[in-house]
Every structure is written in structure tokens, then in C-alpha cells.
Coordinates of N, CA and C in Angstrom, one line a residue:
M16 N -14.0 15.5 -14.0 CA -13.9 16.7 -13.6 C -13.3 17.7 -14.7
S17 N -13.8 18.8 -14.9 CA -13.6 20.1 -15.8 C -12.3 20.6 -15.8
D18 N -11.8 21.0 -17.0 CA -10.3 21.3 -16.6 C -10.3 23.0 -16.0
N19 N -12.1 23.8 -15.5 CA -11.5 24.7 -15.1 C -11.4 24.9 -13.4
V20 N -12.3 23.4 -13.0 CA -11.8 23.5 -11.4 C -11.0 23.1 -11.0
K21 N -10.2 23.8 -10.0 CA -9.1 23.2 -9.0 C -9.2 22.1 -8.3
P22 N -8.7 20.8 -7.8 CA -8.5 20.5 -7.3 C -8.5 20.8 -5.6
P23 N -8.9 19.8 -4.7 CA -9.5 20.7 -3.6 C -7.7 20.9 -2.7
H24 N -7.0 20.6 -2.9 CA -5.7 20.8 -2.3 C -4.4 22.2 -3.1
L25 N -5.4 22.4 -4.0 CA -4.8 23.7 -5.0 C -5.5 24.8 -4.8
S26 N -6.8 24.7 -4.1 CA -7.7 26.4 -4.1 C -7.4 26.8 -3.6
D27 N -7.3 28.2 -3.6 CA -7.0 29.4 -3.0 C -7.2 29.7 -1.6
H28 N -8.2 29.0 -1.0 CA -8.7 29.6 0.0 C -7.7 29.0 1.1
G29 N -6.8 28.7 1.2 CA -5.7 27.7 2.2 C -6.0 27.2 3.2
E30 N -7.0 26.3 3.2 CA -7.1 25.0 3.8 C -6.3 23.8 3.6
H31 N -6.4 23.8 2.2 CA -5.5 22.7 1.9 C -4.5 22.9 1.1
Q32 N -3.6 23.4 1.5 CA -2.5 23.1 1.0 C -1.1 21.9 0.5
L33 N -0.6 22.0 -0.4 CA 0.5 21.1 -0.5 C 1.3 21.6 1.3
P34 N 2.4 20.3 1.2 CA 3.0 20.6 2.7 C 4.2 21.6 1.9
D35 N 4.5 22.3 3.1 CA 5.5 23.1 2.5 C 7.2 22.6 2.7
E36 N 7.9 22.5 1.5 CA 9.2 22.3 1.2 C 10.0 23.1 1.5
S37 N 9.8 23.6 2.3 CA 10.9 24.4 3.0 C 11.8 23.5 3.4
H38 N 11.6 22.8 4.4 CA 12.7 21.7 5.0 C 12.6 20.4 4.3
T39 N 12.6 20.6 3.0 CA 12.8 19.3 2.6 C 14.5 19.5 1.9
T40 N 15.3 18.3 2.1 CA 17.0 18.7 1.4 C 16.8 18.5 0.2
P41 N 17.8 19.0 -0.6 CA 18.1 18.3 -2.3 C 18.4 17.3 -2.1
A42 N 18.5 16.4 -1.2 CA 19.2 15.0 -2.0 C 17.9 14.1 -1.6
A43 N 16.7 14.5 -0.6 CA 15.4 13.7 -0.3 C 14.8 14.2 -1.8
K44 N 14.5 15.1 -2.1 CA 14.0 15.9 -3.6 C 14.5 14.6 -4.7
F45 N 15.8 15.1 -5.1 CA 16.2 13.9 -5.3 C 15.7 12.7 -5.9
L46 N 16.1 12.1 -4.3 CA 15.6 10.8 -4.5 C 14.1 10.2 -4.4
F47 N 13.2 10.7 -3.8 CA 12.1 10.6 -3.6 C 10.7 11.8 -4.1
G48 N 11.8 12.8 -4.9 CA 11.0 13.8 -5.4 C 9.7 13.5 -6.5
W49 N 9.7 12.0 -7.3 CA 8.9 11.4 -8.2 C 7.9 10.7 -7.4
T50 N 8.1 10.5 -6.0 CA 7.0 9.6 -5.9 C 5.5 11.0 -5.1
T51 N 6.0 12.0 -5.6 CA 4.9 13.2 -5.6 C 4.4 13.7 -6.5
K52 N 4.6 12.8 -7.9 CA 4.1 12.8 -9.3 C 2.7 12.0 -9.4
P53 N 2.0 12.4 -10.3 CA 0.5 11.7 -10.5 C 0.7 10.3 -10.8
W54 N 1.9 9.9 -11.6 CA 2.3 8.6 -12.5 C 2.6 8.3 -11.7
A55 N 3.5 8.0 -10.3 CA 4.0 7.4 -9.7 C 3.9 6.3 -9.2
G56 N 2.2 6.4 -8.4 CA 1.5 5.1 -8.1 C 1.5 3.9 -9.3
K57 N 1.0 4.6 -10.7 CA 0.7 3.3 -11.7 C 2.2 2.7 -12.1
M58 N 3.1 3.4 -12.3 CA 4.4 3.0 -12.1 C 4.7 1.8 -11.4
V59 N 4.6 2.1 -10.2 CA 5.1 0.9 -9.2 C 4.0 0.2 -9.2
F60 N 2.8 -0.1 -9.5 CA 2.1 -1.3 -9.9 C 2.7 -1.9 -11.2
W61 N 2.6 -1.1 -12.0 CA 3.0 -1.5 -13.5 C 3.9 -2.5 -13.2
T62 N 5.7 -1.8 -12.6 CA 6.5 -2.4 -12.2 C 6.8 -3.8 -12.0
L63 N 6.0 -4.1 -10.6 CA 5.9 -4.9 -9.7 C 5.0 -6.1 -10.3
A64 N 4.4 -5.7 -11.3 CA 3.1 -6.7 -12.5 C 4.4 -7.2 -13.1
V65 N 5.2 -6.5 -13.9 CA 5.7 -7.0 -14.8 C 6.9 -7.8 -14.1
L66 N 7.6 -7.3 -13.4 CA 8.5 -8.0 -12.5 C 8.3 -9.2 -12.2
S67 N 6.7 -9.1 -11.3 CA 6.2 -10.6 -11.3 C 6.1 -11.8 -12.1
V68 N 5.5 -11.1 -13.1 CA 5.6 -11.9 -14.6 C 6.9 -12.6 -15.0
I69 N 7.5 -11.8 -15.1 CA 8.9 -12.2 -15.5 C 9.2 -13.1 -14.4
L70 N 9.7 -13.0 -13.3 CA 10.2 -14.1 -12.3 C 9.4 -15.6 -12.6
I71 N 7.9 -15.3 -12.7 CA 7.3 -16.5 -12.9 C 7.2 -17.5 -13.8
G72 N 7.9 -16.6 -15.3 CA 8.4 -17.1 -16.3 C 9.4 -17.9 -16.4
L73 N 10.3 -17.1 -15.5 CA 11.9 -17.6 -14.9 C 12.1 -19.1 -14.5
E74 N 10.6 -19.1 -13.3 CA 11.1 -20.5 -13.0 C 10.7 -21.7 -13.5
P75 N 10.0 -21.8 -14.7 CA 10.2 -23.2 -15.0 C 11.2 -23.0 -16.3
L76 N 12.3 -22.2 -16.6 CA 13.1 -22.4 -17.3 C 14.2 -22.5 -16.4
L77 N 14.8 -22.3 -15.4 CA 15.6 -22.5 -14.7 C 15.7 -23.8 -14.1
E78 N 14.1 -24.2 -14.0 CA 13.9 -25.7 -13.4 C 14.5 -26.5 -14.7
A79 N 14.3 -26.1 -15.7 CA 14.7 -27.0 -17.1 C 16.4 -27.5 -17.2
L80 N 16.8 -26.3 -17.0 CA 18.2 -25.4 -17.2 C 19.0 -26.2 -16.0
S81 N 18.7 -26.6 -14.8 CA 19.5 -27.2 -14.0 C 19.7 -28.8 -14.4
G82 N 19.4 -29.7 -14.9 CA 19.6 -30.9 -15.8 C 19.2 -31.3 -14.8
E83 N 19.1 -32.7 -15.3 CA 18.6 -34.3 -15.0 C 18.9 -34.9 -13.7
G84 N 17.9 -34.7 -12.6 CA 18.5 -35.1 -11.4 C 18.6 -34.2 -10.3
H85 N 18.7 -33.1 -10.8 CA 18.8 -31.7 -9.9 C 17.8 -30.7 -10.0
H86 N 17.4 -30.2 -9.1 CA 16.3 -29.3 -8.5 C 16.8 -27.8 -8.7
F87 N 16.1 -27.0 -9.7 CA 16.2 -25.8 -9.0 C 16.0 -25.0 -7.8
R88 N 14.6 -25.7 -7.1 CA 14.3 -25.9 -6.0 C 14.1 -26.8 -4.6
H89 N 14.2 -26.8 -3.6 CA 14.3 -28.2 -2.7 C 13.1 -28.4 -2.3
S90 N 11.3 -28.5 -2.9 CA 10.7 -28.6 -2.3 C 10.2 -29.8 -1.2
Y91 N 9.8 -29.7 -0.4 CA 9.5 -30.5 0.7 C 8.3 -31.4 0.8
F92 N 6.9 -30.2 0.0 CA 5.9 -31.3 -0.2 C 5.6 -31.1 -1.7
A93 N 4.8 -31.9 -2.3 CA 4.4 -32.0 -3.8 C 4.0 -30.1 -3.7
I94 N 3.0 -29.8 -3.6 CA 2.7 -28.3 -3.7 C 3.4 -27.5 -3.5
D95 N 4.4 -27.5 -2.8 CA 5.7 -26.2 -3.1 C 6.2 -26.8 -4.2
G96 N 6.3 -27.3 -4.9 CA 6.4 -27.8 -6.0 C 6.0 -26.8 -7.5
V97 N 5.1 -26.6 -7.5 CA 4.3 -25.9 -8.4 C 4.8 -24.7 -8.5
T98 N 4.9 -24.4 -9.8 CA 5.3 -23.1 -10.4 C 4.4 -22.0 -9.4
A99 N 4.9 -21.0 -8.9 CA 4.2 -19.7 -8.6 C 3.7 -20.2 -8.1
F100 N 4.0 -20.9 -6.6 CA 3.2 -21.4 -5.6 C 3.5 -20.5 -4.7
Y101 N 4.8 -19.8 -4.2 CA 5.0 -18.5 -3.5 C 4.5 -17.4 -3.8
A102 N 4.1 -17.4 -4.8 CA 3.6 -16.1 -5.0 C 2.2 -16.2 -4.8
M103 N 1.7 -17.6 -5.1 CA 0.6 -17.6 -5.0 C -0.3 -17.3 -3.9
W104 N 0.6 -18.0 -2.5 CA 0.6 -18.5 -1.4 C 0.9 -16.7 -0.5
G105 N 1.6 -16.1 -1.0 CA 2.1 -15.2 -0.5 C 0.8 -14.2 -0.7
F106 N 0.2 -13.8 -1.7 CA -1.0 -13.2 -2.6 C -2.2 -13.5 -1.4
A107 N -2.3 -15.0 -1.3 CA -3.7 -15.7 -0.6 C -3.1 -15.0 1.0
S108 N -2.2 -15.1 1.4 CA -1.5 -15.1 2.7 C -1.7 -13.1 3.1
F109 N -1.2 -12.7 2.0 CA -1.8 -10.9 2.5 C -3.1 -10.2 2.0
S110 N -3.6 -11.3 1.4 CA -5.3 -11.4 0.9 C -6.0 -11.7 2.3
L111 N -5.5 -12.9 3.2 CA -6.3 -12.9 4.5 C -6.3 -12.0 5.6
V112 N -5.0 -11.4 5.6 CA -4.2 -10.5 6.7 C -5.4 -9.5 6.7
V113 N -5.3 -8.9 5.3 CA -6.0 -7.7 4.9 C -7.5 -7.9 5.0
L114 N -8.5 -8.5 4.7 CA -9.4 -9.1 5.0 C -10.2 -9.3 6.4
A115 N -9.0 -9.6 7.4 CA -9.2 -9.9 8.4 C -9.4 -8.7 9.4
G116 N -8.5 -7.9 9.0 CA -8.5 -6.5 9.6 C -9.9 -6.2 9.7
W117 N -10.7 -6.2 8.6 CA -12.0 -5.3 8.2 C -12.9 -5.9 9.9
P118 N -13.0 -7.1 9.8 CA -14.0 -7.5 11.3 C -13.4 -6.9 12.6
L119 N -12.0 -7.0 12.9 CA -11.0 -6.7 13.5 C -11.3 -5.7 13.7
G120 N -11.6 -4.5 13.0 CA -11.5 -3.1 13.2 C -13.1 -2.9 13.9
K121 N -14.0 -3.7 13.3 CA -15.4 -2.9 13.9 C -15.2 -3.9 15.4
L122 N -14.8 -4.9 15.5 CA -14.3 -5.5 16.9 C -13.5 -4.5 18.0
L123 N -12.8 -3.4 17.5 CA -12.1 -3.0 18.5 C -12.3 -1.2 18.3
R124 N -12.8 -0.9 17.2 CA -13.4 0.4 16.7 C -14.1 0.8 18.3
R125 N -13.9 2.6 18.3 CA -14.8 3.1 19.4 C -15.7 3.6 18.5
S126 N -16.8 4.0 19.4 CA -18.1 4.6 18.7 C -17.7 6.2 18.4
E127 N -18.3 7.2 17.2 CA -18.2 8.4 16.7 C -18.1 9.2 18.5
D128 N -18.9 8.6 19.0 CA -19.0 10.0 20.1 C -18.8 9.5 21.1
Y129 N -17.7 8.7 21.8 CA -16.9 8.3 22.5 C -16.1 9.4 23.5
Y130 N -15.6 10.5 22.7 CA -14.7 11.6 23.4 C -16.1 12.7 23.5
K131 N -17.4 12.2 23.2 CA -18.2 13.6 23.5 C -18.6 13.8 24.8
D132 N -18.5 14.8 24.9 CA -18.8 15.3 26.5 C -20.4 15.6 26.6
E133 N -20.9 14.9 27.6 CA -22.5 15.4 27.8 C -22.6 16.4 28.2
E134 N -21.9 17.2 29.3 CA -22.5 18.4 29.6 C -22.4 20.0 29.1
E135 N -21.7 19.5 27.7 CA -21.2 20.6 27.0 C -21.6 20.3 25.5
P136 N -22.3 21.1 24.8 CA -22.6 21.1 23.2 C -21.0 20.7 22.4
A137 N -21.3 20.0 21.1 CA -20.0 19.8 20.2 C -19.8 21.3 19.7
G138 N -18.9 21.7 19.8 CA -17.8 22.8 19.0 C -17.8 24.3 20.0
T139 N -17.9 24.3 21.2 CA -17.6 24.9 22.6 C -16.5 24.8 23.1
E140 N -16.4 25.8 23.6 CA -15.0 25.5 24.3 C -15.6 25.4 25.9
P141 N -14.3 24.5 26.6 CA -14.8 24.0 27.8 C -14.5 24.9 28.7
H142 N -13.6 26.1 28.7 CA -13.1 27.0 29.8 C -12.4 28.3 29.2
P143 N -13.5 29.0 28.9 CA -13.0 30.3 28.4 C -11.7 31.2 28.3

């Protein structure tokens, strides 16, 4: 995108304007105003990624510090004692749910002309 071209939401035509902030309270602007910044999505992603790596790295350390005969985590099966098992399980479960939504959406989605009136052409008012 070149520097002299405005994004659609900043055009002078008025059809794509930013939301009106006249009803936004100062407290909401203070608490959540940062979410409208362009860097907010990347910041949330990288913060969660770094936090996940730190927590996964702490897991073996806490297990080692718990002492002989004691366990940091009480696992019921052999596999749930593996480091980062719950992180991998959560990611796999989330991925399965997201991927299952794709065929479910195709199965339940209505066709694009579901509301189309056969008697009147599209774009005309039904009654004057």
C-alpha cells in the first residue's frame, strides 16, 4: 500500500468511518483504548507466546524442586506427566473444535439466495 492512499475506513466519502466515540466513557478509553492501536494484536500474541514458553520452562524446574518422592503435579496416567502435556492437549482440542466448525458451517449454512423474493427483482422496494 503506498503512502498517499488512505485505507477504506479513513476515506473522505463517509461510507466507512470509524465508530463514533461520543458515547465512550473516559474510564473505557483509559482501560481499553489501547486495543484500537495497530500494534495491539501483535502485542497480545507475543505476550501470550512468551508467557507460555516461561510457564512450560518452569514446569520441569518446579518438578525438580519438589524433592524426592514428592511430585509437583499428580498425574493419573503416564502421558499426563509429560512436560507441556496440558498445553499440547489444549492446543489440539482447540484446533479440533475450530476445524470441526468448517464442515459444520457448510452443513448448516443457508444458500445466498435464501431470502431472495422470486416475484420482485433484487434491489427494488416491495411496496412504494
